[in-house]
Amino acid sequence: MMTQRQQRPARGGLRRRQAIPLAIGSIAGSGILFLPSAVYVEAGRNSLLVWALSTLVCLPMLLMFEDMVRATPDGSSIQAFIRAGLGDVVGRCVPLLFLSLVVVGLPAGSLVAGRYVARALGAGAGVSVVVGGSVLLVALAANLAGVGATTRVQQVGSWALVAMAVVLLASAATGRGASLSSVAPDPGDLGVLLPGVVLAFWAFAGFENLTFLSRELRQPQRDFLPVGATALGLYGLLTVLLTVALAVRVPRGQVDQVVGLLQLARTMRPRPVVVAAVTVVAFATMTLNAAAWVWGVSRLVAAAADAAILPYALARTGDRGVPRRAVLLLGGLFAVTLTVLGLLPGSLVDAVATAGAIFILLYLLSITSYLRVRGLSPRSVANLLLLVVLAAGLVRSGWRSVYGVVVLLLALVAQFLQRRRGR
């Protein structure tokens, strides 16, 4: 879940035990609603390998971000990090990548919440589109009114998701189900691993927000790595256990890629209460998530317009400092994506994988910048190996990666042309 940059804490900062729950909340987001089921349907018996690999590939990046925190303990944006090693032209492409990401990822996430509501009510696909659209409308209206979701409210939403997942796990552990053979690794089907990692990466979409959390720590240089590693490990374990619970309670052929956790909830007692609770949590947390993303990206768009990366008209703000035109631009782009996904309901998981591919592109740029700034060292070599793995994952994902690559290439061409005109 994308969180707003938090206020500087009271004097003294947070201890590690206080920071770990905040770090988990920073990583946790709407992906936990559907990725355990989506990954299980796509990767089958190798689902746990996908989750293990997805979590492991974050570790070298955690070391990379720790070095960034040591250099700038007050927190730094990923755009500044990429600009430091790759130059201003590439750095100026970052806002466009985030914009292209959010106009796909948020409508897809809102439709996930819509499908939860529709399935709980026994309604059709039309209801899921209406509910998904209402999630986005609430997020847009709140931002136009200047009402941003506070950090505390966002953390409550994240922890509601985690609490829901723990309850589902507890029920699955006490119930009768199939054997664990349904998630025993299959060496003959390893080709699903890298495309599965690209899909699963959406679960770690808030990973770079840990760098913003560094300003909350009492001793950022010392505490960032243990806090981040602990949060990453616990969250990765949670996704693994949810996948196992679903696999042993619901046959793979019957698992819905989007609302698998709702299917798991239907195996619990009292079923109506649990299903209703899961549905409410899914809708509420996705709405908070959408509001936070709109808040952050609208301001990113306005800042990019002010820097002549986007049309200057988008930089204008209202009386409350709200970038209204940027918010309205997001609303128009959301409407296009929501319409396409409504007409092609089977493409929802593909849209999520596409958004995950853009995050991987951003991390590839970060790693390349890190290599240029730091040179060869044990940490940079580990990230170099990771760069190869992530790049291979994008290639194996095929057309799901095309959108992000095209956006990056067009952004680079636009920046070069703009530089040439300026000269």
CSV table of C-alpha atoms in Angstrom, one decimal:
chain,number,residue,atom,x,y,z
A,1,MET,CA,0.0,0.0,0.0
A,2,MET,CA,1.4,3.4,-1.0
A,3,THR,CA,1.6,5.6,2.1
A,4,GLN,CA,2.0,9.3,2.3
A,5,ARG,CA,5.3,10.6,3.6
A,6,GLN,CA,4.9,10.6,7.3
A,7,GLN,CA,5.4,13.5,9.7
A,8,ARG,CA,8.7,13.6,11.5
A,9,PRO,CA,8.3,11.6,14.7
A,10,ALA,CA,8.6,12.9,18.2
A,11,ARG,CA,12.1,13.4,19.5
A,12,GLY,CA,13.9,10.1,19.9
A,13,GLY,CA,12.2,8.2,17.0
A,14,LEU,CA,11.0,4.7,16.9
A,15,ARG,CA,12.6,1.6,18.4
A,16,ARG,CA,12.9,-1.5,16.3
A,17,ARG,CA,9.9,-3.3,18.0
A,18,GLN,CA,7.8,-0.2,17.4
A,19,ALA,CA,8.9,0.2,13.8
A,20,ILE,CA,8.4,-3.4,12.6
A,21,PRO,CA,4.5,-3.2,12.6
A,22,LEU,CA,4.7,0.0,10.7
A,23,ALA,CA,7.1,-1.6,8.2
A,24,ILE,CA,4.7,-4.5,7.7
A,25,GLY,CA,1.9,-2.0,7.1
A,26,SER,CA,4.1,-0.2,4.6
A,27,ILE,CA,4.6,-3.3,2.5
A,28,ALA,CA,1.1,-4.9,2.9
A,29,GLY,CA,-1.5,-3.7,0.5
A,30,SER,CA,-4.4,-4.8,-1.6
A,31,GLY,CA,-2.3,-7.5,-3.4
A,32,ILE,CA,-2.8,-9.8,-0.4
A,33,LEU,CA,-6.5,-10.0,-1.4
A,34,PHE,CA,-6.0,-11.9,-4.6
A,35,LEU,CA,-2.3,-12.7,-5.2
A,36,PRO,CA,-2.3,-16.0,-3.2
A,37,SER,CA,-5.1,-17.3,-5.4
A,38,ALA,CA,-3.8,-15.8,-8.6
A,39,VAL,CA,-0.3,-17.2,-8.1
A,40,TYR,CA,-1.7,-20.6,-7.1
A,41,VAL,CA,-3.8,-20.8,-10.3
A,42,GLU,CA,-0.8,-19.7,-12.5
A,43,ALA,CA,2.0,-21.6,-10.8
A,44,GLY,CA,0.2,-24.6,-9.3
A,45,ARG,CA,2.5,-26.9,-7.2
A,46,ASN,CA,5.4,-24.4,-7.7
A,47,SER,CA,3.5,-21.5,-6.1
A,48,LEU,CA,5.6,-21.7,-2.9
A,49,LEU,CA,8.8,-21.5,-5.0
A,50,VAL,CA,7.4,-18.4,-6.7
A,51,TRP,CA,6.7,-16.7,-3.3
A,52,ALA,CA,10.1,-17.8,-2.0
A,53,LEU,CA,11.9,-16.4,-5.0
A,54,SER,CA,9.8,-13.2,-4.9
A,55,THR,CA,10.8,-12.6,-1.3
A,56,LEU,CA,14.4,-13.5,-1.8
A,57,VAL,CA,14.9,-11.2,-4.7
A,58,CYS,CA,13.9,-8.3,-2.4
A,59,LEU,CA,16.8,-8.9,-0.1
A,60,PRO,CA,19.6,-7.5,-2.3
A,61,MET,CA,17.4,-4.5,-3.0
A,62,LEU,CA,16.9,-4.1,0.8
A,63,LEU,CA,20.7,-3.9,1.1
A,64,MET,CA,20.7,-1.4,-1.8
A,65,PHE,CA,18.1,0.8,-0.1
A,66,GLU,CA,20.0,0.5,3.2
A,67,ASP,CA,22.9,2.2,1.5
A,68,MET,CA,20.6,4.9,0.3
A,69,VAL,CA,19.3,5.4,3.8
A,70,ARG,CA,22.8,5.7,5.1
A,71,ALA,CA,23.5,8.4,2.6
A,72,THR,CA,20.3,10.2,3.1
A,73,PRO,CA,18.8,9.3,6.6
A,74,ASP,CA,15.9,11.7,6.1
A,75,GLY,CA,14.4,9.7,3.2
A,76,SER,CA,14.7,10.1,-0.5
A,77,SER,CA,12.5,9.5,-3.5
A,78,ILE,CA,13.2,6.7,-6.0
A,79,GLN,CA,13.4,9.4,-8.8
A,80,ALA,CA,16.3,11.1,-7.1
A,81,PHE,CA,18.0,7.8,-6.5
A,82,ILE,CA,17.8,6.9,-10.2
A,83,ARG,CA,18.9,10.3,-11.3
A,84,ALA,CA,22.0,10.1,-9.2
A,85,GLY,CA,23.4,7.2,-11.2
A,86,LEU,CA,21.7,7.4,-14.6
A,87,GLY,CA,21.4,11.2,-15.1
A,88,ASP,CA,18.5,13.6,-15.4
A,89,VAL,CA,17.1,12.3,-18.7
A,90,VAL,CA,16.4,8.9,-17.2
A,91,GLY,CA,15.3,10.4,-13.8
A,92,ARG,CA,12.7,12.5,-15.6
A,93,CYS,CA,11.1,9.3,-17.0
A,94,VAL,CA,10.3,8.0,-13.5
A,95,PRO,CA,7.1,10.1,-13.0
A,96,LEU,CA,5.8,8.9,-16.3
A,97,LEU,CA,6.4,5.3,-15.3
A,98,PHE,CA,4.5,5.8,-12.0
A,99,LEU,CA,1.7,7.4,-13.9
A,100,SER,CA,1.5,4.5,-16.4
A,101,LEU,CA,1.6,2.1,-13.4
A,102,VAL,CA,-1.2,3.7,-11.4
A,103,VAL,CA,-3.7,4.0,-14.3
A,104,VAL,CA,-3.5,0.3,-14.8
A,105,GLY,CA,-3.0,-0.9,-11.2
A,106,LEU,CA,-5.6,1.1,-9.4
A,107,PRO,CA,-8.6,0.2,-11.7
A,108,ALA,CA,-7.5,-3.4,-11.5
A,109,GLY,CA,-7.3,-3.3,-7.7
A,110,SER,CA,-10.7,-1.6,-7.5
A,111,LEU,CA,-12.2,-4.3,-9.6
A,112,VAL,CA,-10.8,-6.9,-7.2
A,113,ALA,CA,-12.8,-5.2,-4.4
A,114,GLY,CA,-15.8,-5.1,-6.8
A,115,ARG,CA,-15.6,-8.8,-7.4
A,116,TYR,CA,-15.5,-9.5,-3.7
A,117,VAL,CA,-18.7,-7.5,-3.2
A,118,ALA,CA,-20.4,-9.0,-6.3
A,119,ARG,CA,-19.5,-12.6,-5.3
A,120,ALA,CA,-20.6,-12.1,-1.7
A,121,LEU,CA,-24.0,-10.7,-2.9
A,122,GLY,CA,-24.3,-13.4,-5.6
A,123,ALA,CA,-24.5,-10.6,-8.2
A,124,GLY,CA,-23.1,-10.4,-11.8
A,125,ALA,CA,-20.1,-8.8,-13.4
A,126,GLY,CA,-21.9,-5.5,-13.8
A,127,VAL,CA,-22.0,-5.0,-10.1
A,128,SER,CA,-18.3,-5.6,-9.7
A,129,VAL,CA,-17.7,-2.8,-12.3
A,130,VAL,CA,-20.0,-0.4,-10.5
A,131,VAL,CA,-18.4,-1.2,-7.1
A,132,GLY,CA,-14.9,-0.8,-8.6
A,133,GLY,CA,-15.9,2.5,-10.1
A,134,SER,CA,-17.3,3.7,-6.8
A,135,VAL,CA,-13.9,2.9,-5.1
A,136,LEU,CA,-12.2,5.1,-7.6
A,137,LEU,CA,-14.8,7.9,-7.4
A,138,VAL,CA,-14.5,8.0,-3.6
A,139,ALA,CA,-10.7,8.2,-3.9
A,140,LEU,CA,-10.9,11.0,-6.5
A,141,ALA,CA,-13.6,12.9,-4.6
A,142,ALA,CA,-11.7,12.8,-1.3
A,143,ASN,CA,-8.6,14.1,-3.0
A,144,LEU,CA,-10.5,16.9,-4.8
A,145,ALA,CA,-11.9,17.9,-1.4
A,146,GLY,CA,-8.4,18.0,0.0
A,147,VAL,CA,-9.0,15.1,2.3
A,148,GLY,CA,-6.0,12.8,2.3
A,149,ALA,CA,-5.9,9.5,4.1
A,150,THR,CA,-3.6,10.0,7.1
A,151,THR,CA,-0.8,7.6,7.8
A,152,ARG,CA,-2.6,6.3,10.9
A,153,VAL,CA,-5.7,5.5,8.9
A,154,GLN,CA,-3.7,3.7,6.2
A,155,GLN,CA,-1.9,1.6,8.8
A,156,VAL,CA,-5.2,0.6,10.3
A,157,GLY,CA,-6.3,-0.5,6.9
A,158,SER,CA,-3.2,-2.5,6.3
A,159,TRP,CA,-3.5,-4.2,9.7
A,160,ALA,CA,-7.1,-5.0,9.0
A,161,LEU,CA,-5.9,-6.9,6.0
A,162,VAL,CA,-3.3,-8.7,8.0
A,163,ALA,CA,-5.8,-9.5,10.8
A,164,MET,CA,-8.2,-10.9,8.2
A,165,ALA,CA,-5.5,-13.1,6.7
A,166,VAL,CA,-4.5,-14.4,10.2
A,167,VAL,CA,-8.1,-15.4,11.0
A,168,LEU,CA,-8.4,-17.2,7.7
A,169,LEU,CA,-5.2,-19.0,8.4
A,170,ALA,CA,-6.3,-20.0,11.8
A,171,SER,CA,-9.6,-21.5,10.5
A,172,ALA,CA,-7.8,-23.3,7.7
A,173,ALA,CA,-5.3,-24.8,10.1
A,174,THR,CA,-8.1,-26.3,12.3
A,175,GLY,CA,-10.2,-27.6,9.5
A,176,ARG,CA,-10.0,-30.7,7.3
A,177,GLY,CA,-8.6,-30.3,3.9
A,178,ALA,CA,-6.5,-31.9,1.2
A,179,SER,CA,-2.9,-32.9,1.7
A,180,LEU,CA,0.1,-30.7,1.1
A,181,SER,CA,0.9,-32.5,-2.1
A,182,SER,CA,-1.0,-29.8,-3.9
A,183,VAL,CA,1.9,-27.4,-3.2
A,184,ALA,CA,4.8,-29.9,-3.4
A,185,PRO,CA,7.3,-28.4,-5.9
A,186,ASP,CA,7.2,-29.9,-9.4
A,187,PRO,CA,10.7,-29.9,-11.0
A,188,GLY,CA,9.2,-30.6,-14.4
A,189,ASP,CA,7.3,-27.2,-14.5
A,190,LEU,CA,9.9,-24.6,-13.5
A,191,GLY,CA,9.0,-22.5,-16.5
A,192,VAL,CA,6.2,-20.9,-14.5
A,193,LEU,CA,8.6,-19.4,-11.9
A,194,LEU,CA,9.8,-16.2,-13.5
A,195,PRO,CA,6.4,-15.2,-14.9
A,196,GLY,CA,4.9,-16.0,-11.5
A,197,VAL,CA,7.5,-13.7,-9.8
A,198,VAL,CA,6.4,-10.8,-12.1
A,199,LEU,CA,2.8,-11.4,-11.0
A,200,ALA,CA,3.7,-11.9,-7.4
A,201,PHE,CA,5.8,-8.7,-7.3
A,202,TRP,CA,2.6,-6.6,-7.0
A,203,ALA,CA,2.4,-7.9,-3.4
A,204,PHE,CA,5.6,-5.9,-2.7
A,205,ALA,CA,4.5,-2.7,-4.4
A,206,GLY,CA,5.1,-0.8,-1.2
A,207,PHE,CA,8.6,-2.1,-0.8
A,208,GLU,CA,10.4,1.2,-1.5
A,209,ASN,CA,8.2,3.0,1.0
A,210,LEU,CA,10.5,1.4,3.7
A,211,THR,CA,12.9,4.1,2.7
A,212,PHE,CA,10.4,6.8,3.7
A,213,LEU,CA,10.0,5.0,7.0
A,214,SER,CA,13.7,5.5,7.8
A,215,ARG,CA,13.0,9.0,8.9
A,216,GLU,CA,10.8,7.6,11.7
A,217,LEU,CA,13.6,5.4,13.2
A,218,ARG,CA,15.7,6.3,16.2
A,219,GLN,CA,18.9,5.3,14.4
A,220,PRO,CA,18.1,4.8,10.7
A,221,GLN,CA,21.6,3.7,9.7
A,222,ARG,CA,21.6,0.9,12.3
A,223,ASP,CA,17.9,-0.1,12.4
A,224,PHE,CA,16.7,0.1,8.8
A,225,LEU,CA,18.0,-3.3,7.7
A,226,PRO,CA,16.8,-5.5,10.6
A,227,VAL,CA,13.4,-3.7,10.6
A,228,GLY,CA,13.0,-4.1,6.8
A,229,ALA,CA,14.2,-7.7,6.7
A,230,THR,CA,11.9,-8.7,9.6
A,231,ALA,CA,8.9,-7.1,8.0
A,232,LEU,CA,9.7,-8.6,4.6
A,233,GLY,CA,10.2,-12.0,6.0
A,234,LEU,CA,6.9,-11.9,8.0
A,235,TYR,CA,4.9,-10.6,5.1
A,236,GLY,CA,6.4,-13.2,2.8
A,237,LEU,CA,5.5,-15.9,5.3
A,238,LEU,CA,2.0,-14.7,5.5
A,239,THR,CA,1.5,-14.9,1.7
A,240,VAL,CA,3.0,-18.4,1.6
A,241,LEU,CA,0.7,-19.6,4.4
A,242,LEU,CA,-2.4,-18.1,2.7
A,243,THR,CA,-1.5,-19.9,-0.5
A,244,VAL,CA,-1.1,-23.2,1.3
A,245,ALA,CA,-4.4,-22.7,3.2
A,246,LEU,CA,-6.2,-22.1,-0.1
A,247,ALA,CA,-4.5,-25.0,-1.8
A,248,VAL,CA,-5.4,-27.5,0.9
A,249,ARG,CA,-9.0,-26.3,1.3
A,250,VAL,CA,-10.1,-25.6,-2.3
A,251,PRO,CA,-9.2,-27.8,-5.4
A,252,ARG,CA,-7.0,-25.9,-7.8
A,253,GLY,CA,-9.5,-26.3,-10.7
A,254,GLN,CA,-12.2,-24.5,-8.6
A,255,VAL,CA,-10.0,-21.6,-7.3
A,256,ASP,CA,-11.0,-18.2,-8.5
A,257,GLN,CA,-7.9,-16.2,-9.4
A,258,VAL,CA,-9.4,-13.0,-8.0
A,259,VAL,CA,-11.5,-13.9,-5.0
A,260,GLY,CA,-9.8,-17.0,-3.7
A,261,LEU,CA,-9.7,-15.7,-0.2
A,262,LEU,CA,-13.5,-15.3,-0.3
A,263,GLN,CA,-13.7,-18.9,-1.3
A,264,LEU,CA,-11.5,-19.7,1.7
A,265,ALA,CA,-13.8,-17.7,3.9
A,266,ARG,CA,-16.8,-19.7,2.8
A,267,THR,CA,-15.2,-22.8,4.4
A,268,MET,CA,-15.4,-21.1,7.8
A,269,ARG,CA,-18.2,-20.9,10.4
A,270,PRO,CA,-20.3,-18.9,10.8
A,271,ARG,CA,-20.0,-18.5,7.1
A,272,PRO,CA,-22.2,-15.4,6.5
A,273,VAL,CA,-20.4,-13.4,9.2
A,274,VAL,CA,-16.9,-14.3,7.9
A,275,VAL,CA,-17.8,-13.7,4.3
A,276,ALA,CA,-19.3,-10.3,5.2
A,277,ALA,CA,-16.3,-9.3,7.2
A,278,VAL,CA,-13.8,-10.3,4.5
A,279,THR,CA,-15.9,-8.3,1.9
A,280,VAL,CA,-16.1,-5.2,4.0
A,281,VAL,CA,-12.3,-5.3,4.8
A,282,ALA,CA,-11.6,-5.8,1.1
A,283,PHE,CA,-13.7,-2.8,0.0
A,284,ALA,CA,-12.6,-0.5,2.8
A,285,THR,CA,-8.9,-1.2,2.5
A,286,MET,CA,-8.9,-0.9,-1.3
A,287,THR,CA,-10.7,2.5,-1.0
A,288,LEU,CA,-8.0,3.7,1.4
A,289,ASN,CA,-5.3,2.3,-0.9
A,290,ALA,CA,-6.8,4.1,-3.9
A,291,ALA,CA,-7.0,7.4,-2.0
A,292,ALA,CA,-3.4,7.2,-0.9
A,293,TRP,CA,-2.2,6.4,-4.5
A,294,VAL,CA,-4.2,9.2,-6.0
A,295,TRP,CA,-2.9,11.6,-3.3
A,296,GLY,CA,0.8,10.7,-4.1
A,297,VAL,CA,0.6,10.3,-7.8
A,298,SER,CA,-1.4,13.5,-8.4
A,299,ARG,CA,1.3,15.4,-6.7
A,300,LEU,CA,3.9,13.6,-8.6
A,301,VAL,CA,2.2,14.6,-11.8
A,302,ALA,CA,1.9,18.2,-10.7
A,303,ALA,CA,5.6,18.2,-9.8
A,304,ALA,CA,6.5,16.7,-13.1
A,305,ALA,CA,4.4,19.3,-14.9
A,306,ASP,CA,6.2,22.0,-12.9
A,307,ALA,CA,9.5,20.5,-14.1
A,308,ALA,CA,8.3,20.6,-17.8
A,309,ILE,CA,8.1,16.8,-17.9
A,310,LEU,CA,4.3,17.0,-18.5
A,311,PRO,CA,2.2,19.9,-19.8
A,312,TYR,CA,2.5,22.9,-17.4
A,313,ALA,CA,-1.3,23.2,-17.0
A,314,LEU,CA,-1.2,20.1,-14.8
A,315,ALA,CA,1.0,21.9,-12.3
A,316,ARG,CA,-1.8,24.3,-11.2
A,317,THR,CA,-3.3,23.8,-7.8
A,318,GLY,CA,-6.5,25.0,-6.1
A,319,ASP,CA,-7.0,27.0,-2.9
A,320,ARG,CA,-6.1,24.1,-0.7
A,321,GLY,CA,-3.0,23.2,-2.7
A,322,VAL,CA,-4.9,20.3,-4.4
A,323,PRO,CA,-3.6,19.6,-8.0
A,324,ARG,CA,-7.1,19.4,-9.3
A,325,ARG,CA,-6.2,19.0,-13.0
A,326,ALA,CA,-3.8,16.2,-12.1
A,327,VAL,CA,-6.5,14.5,-10.1
A,328,LEU,CA,-9.0,14.9,-13.0
A,329,LEU,CA,-6.4,13.5,-15.5
A,330,LEU,CA,-6.1,10.4,-13.3
A,331,GLY,CA,-9.9,10.2,-13.2
A,332,GLY,CA,-10.1,10.2,-17.0
A,333,LEU,CA,-7.4,7.6,-17.4
A,334,PHE,CA,-9.0,5.4,-14.7
A,335,ALA,CA,-12.3,5.6,-16.7
A,336,VAL,CA,-10.6,4.3,-19.8
A,337,THR,CA,-8.9,1.4,-18.0
A,338,LEU,CA,-12.0,0.5,-16.0
A,339,THR,CA,-14.0,0.4,-19.2
A,340,VAL,CA,-11.5,-1.9,-20.9
A,341,LEU,CA,-11.3,-4.3,-17.9
A,342,GLY,CA,-15.1,-4.3,-17.7
A,343,LEU,CA,-15.4,-5.3,-21.3
A,344,LEU,CA,-12.6,-7.9,-20.9
A,345,PRO,CA,-13.1,-9.3,-17.4
A,346,GLY,CA,-10.6,-12.2,-18.0
A,347,SER,CA,-7.8,-9.7,-18.4
A,348,LEU,CA,-7.8,-8.5,-14.8
A,349,VAL,CA,-4.9,-10.7,-13.6
A,350,ASP,CA,-3.0,-9.8,-16.8
A,351,ALA,CA,-3.5,-6.1,-15.8
A,352,VAL,CA,-2.0,-6.8,-12.3
A,353,ALA,CA,1.0,-8.6,-13.9
A,354,THR,CA,1.5,-5.6,-16.2
A,355,ALA,CA,1.6,-3.3,-13.2
A,356,GLY,CA,4.0,-5.6,-11.5
A,357,ALA,CA,6.2,-5.5,-14.6
A,358,ILE,CA,6.4,-1.7,-14.3
A,359,PHE,CA,7.5,-2.0,-10.7
A,360,ILE,CA,10.3,-4.4,-11.8
A,361,LEU,CA,11.3,-1.9,-14.5
A,362,LEU,CA,11.7,0.8,-11.8
A,363,TYR,CA,13.7,-1.5,-9.7
A,364,LEU,CA,15.9,-2.4,-12.6
A,365,LEU,CA,16.6,1.3,-13.1
A,366,SER,CA,17.4,1.6,-9.4
A,367,ILE,CA,19.8,-1.3,-9.5
A,368,THR,CA,21.6,0.0,-12.6
A,369,SER,CA,21.9,3.4,-10.9
A,370,TYR,CA,23.3,1.8,-7.8
A,371,LEU,CA,25.9,-0.1,-9.8
A,372,ARG,CA,27.1,3.1,-11.4
A,373,VAL,CA,27.3,5.0,-8.2
A,374,ARG,CA,28.8,2.3,-6.0
A,375,GLY,CA,30.9,0.3,-8.4
A,376,LEU,CA,31.7,-3.3,-7.7
A,377,SER,CA,31.2,-4.5,-4.2
A,378,PRO,CA,29.5,-7.6,-2.6
A,379,ARG,CA,26.2,-5.7,-2.4
A,380,SER,CA,26.3,-4.3,-5.9
A,381,VAL,CA,27.3,-7.7,-7.3
A,382,ALA,CA,24.3,-9.3,-5.5
A,383,ASN,CA,22.1,-6.7,-7.1
A,384,LEU,CA,23.7,-7.3,-10.5
A,385,LEU,CA,22.7,-11.0,-10.3
A,386,LEU,CA,19.3,-9.9,-9.3
A,387,LEU,CA,19.1,-7.6,-12.3
A,388,VAL,CA,19.7,-10.6,-14.5
A,389,VAL,CA,16.9,-12.5,-12.8
A,390,LEU,CA,14.4,-9.7,-13.0
A,391,ALA,CA,15.2,-8.9,-16.6
A,392,ALA,CA,14.8,-12.6,-17.5
A,393,GLY,CA,11.4,-12.5,-15.6
A,394,LEU,CA,10.3,-9.6,-17.8
A,395,VAL,CA,11.3,-11.5,-21.0
A,396,ARG,CA,9.5,-14.7,-19.9
A,397,SER,CA,6.4,-12.7,-19.1
A,398,GLY,CA,6.0,-11.9,-22.8
A,399,TRP,CA,3.4,-9.3,-23.7
A,400,ARG,CA,2.7,-8.5,-20.1
A,401,SER,CA,5.9,-6.5,-20.0
A,402,VAL,CA,5.4,-4.7,-23.3
A,403,TYR,CA,3.3,-1.9,-21.9
A,404,GLY,CA,6.0,-0.7,-19.4
A,405,VAL,CA,8.8,-1.1,-21.8
A,406,VAL,CA,7.0,1.0,-24.4
A,407,VAL,CA,6.2,3.7,-21.9
A,408,LEU,CA,9.8,3.9,-20.8
A,409,LEU,CA,11.1,4.1,-24.4
A,410,LEU,CA,8.5,6.8,-25.3
A,411,ALA,CA,9.5,8.7,-22.2
A,412,LEU,CA,13.2,8.5,-23.1
A,413,VAL,CA,12.5,9.7,-26.7
A,414,ALA,CA,10.4,12.6,-25.4
A,415,GLN,CA,13.1,13.7,-23.0
A,416,PHE,CA,15.8,13.5,-25.7
A,417,LEU,CA,13.7,15.5,-28.1
A,418,GLN,CA,12.9,18.0,-25.4
A,419,ARG,CA,16.6,18.4,-24.7
A,420,ARG,CA,17.4,18.9,-28.3
A,421,ARG,CA,14.8,21.6,-28.7
A,422,GLY,CA,16.1,23.3,-25.6
A,423,ARG,CA,19.6,23.4,-27.1
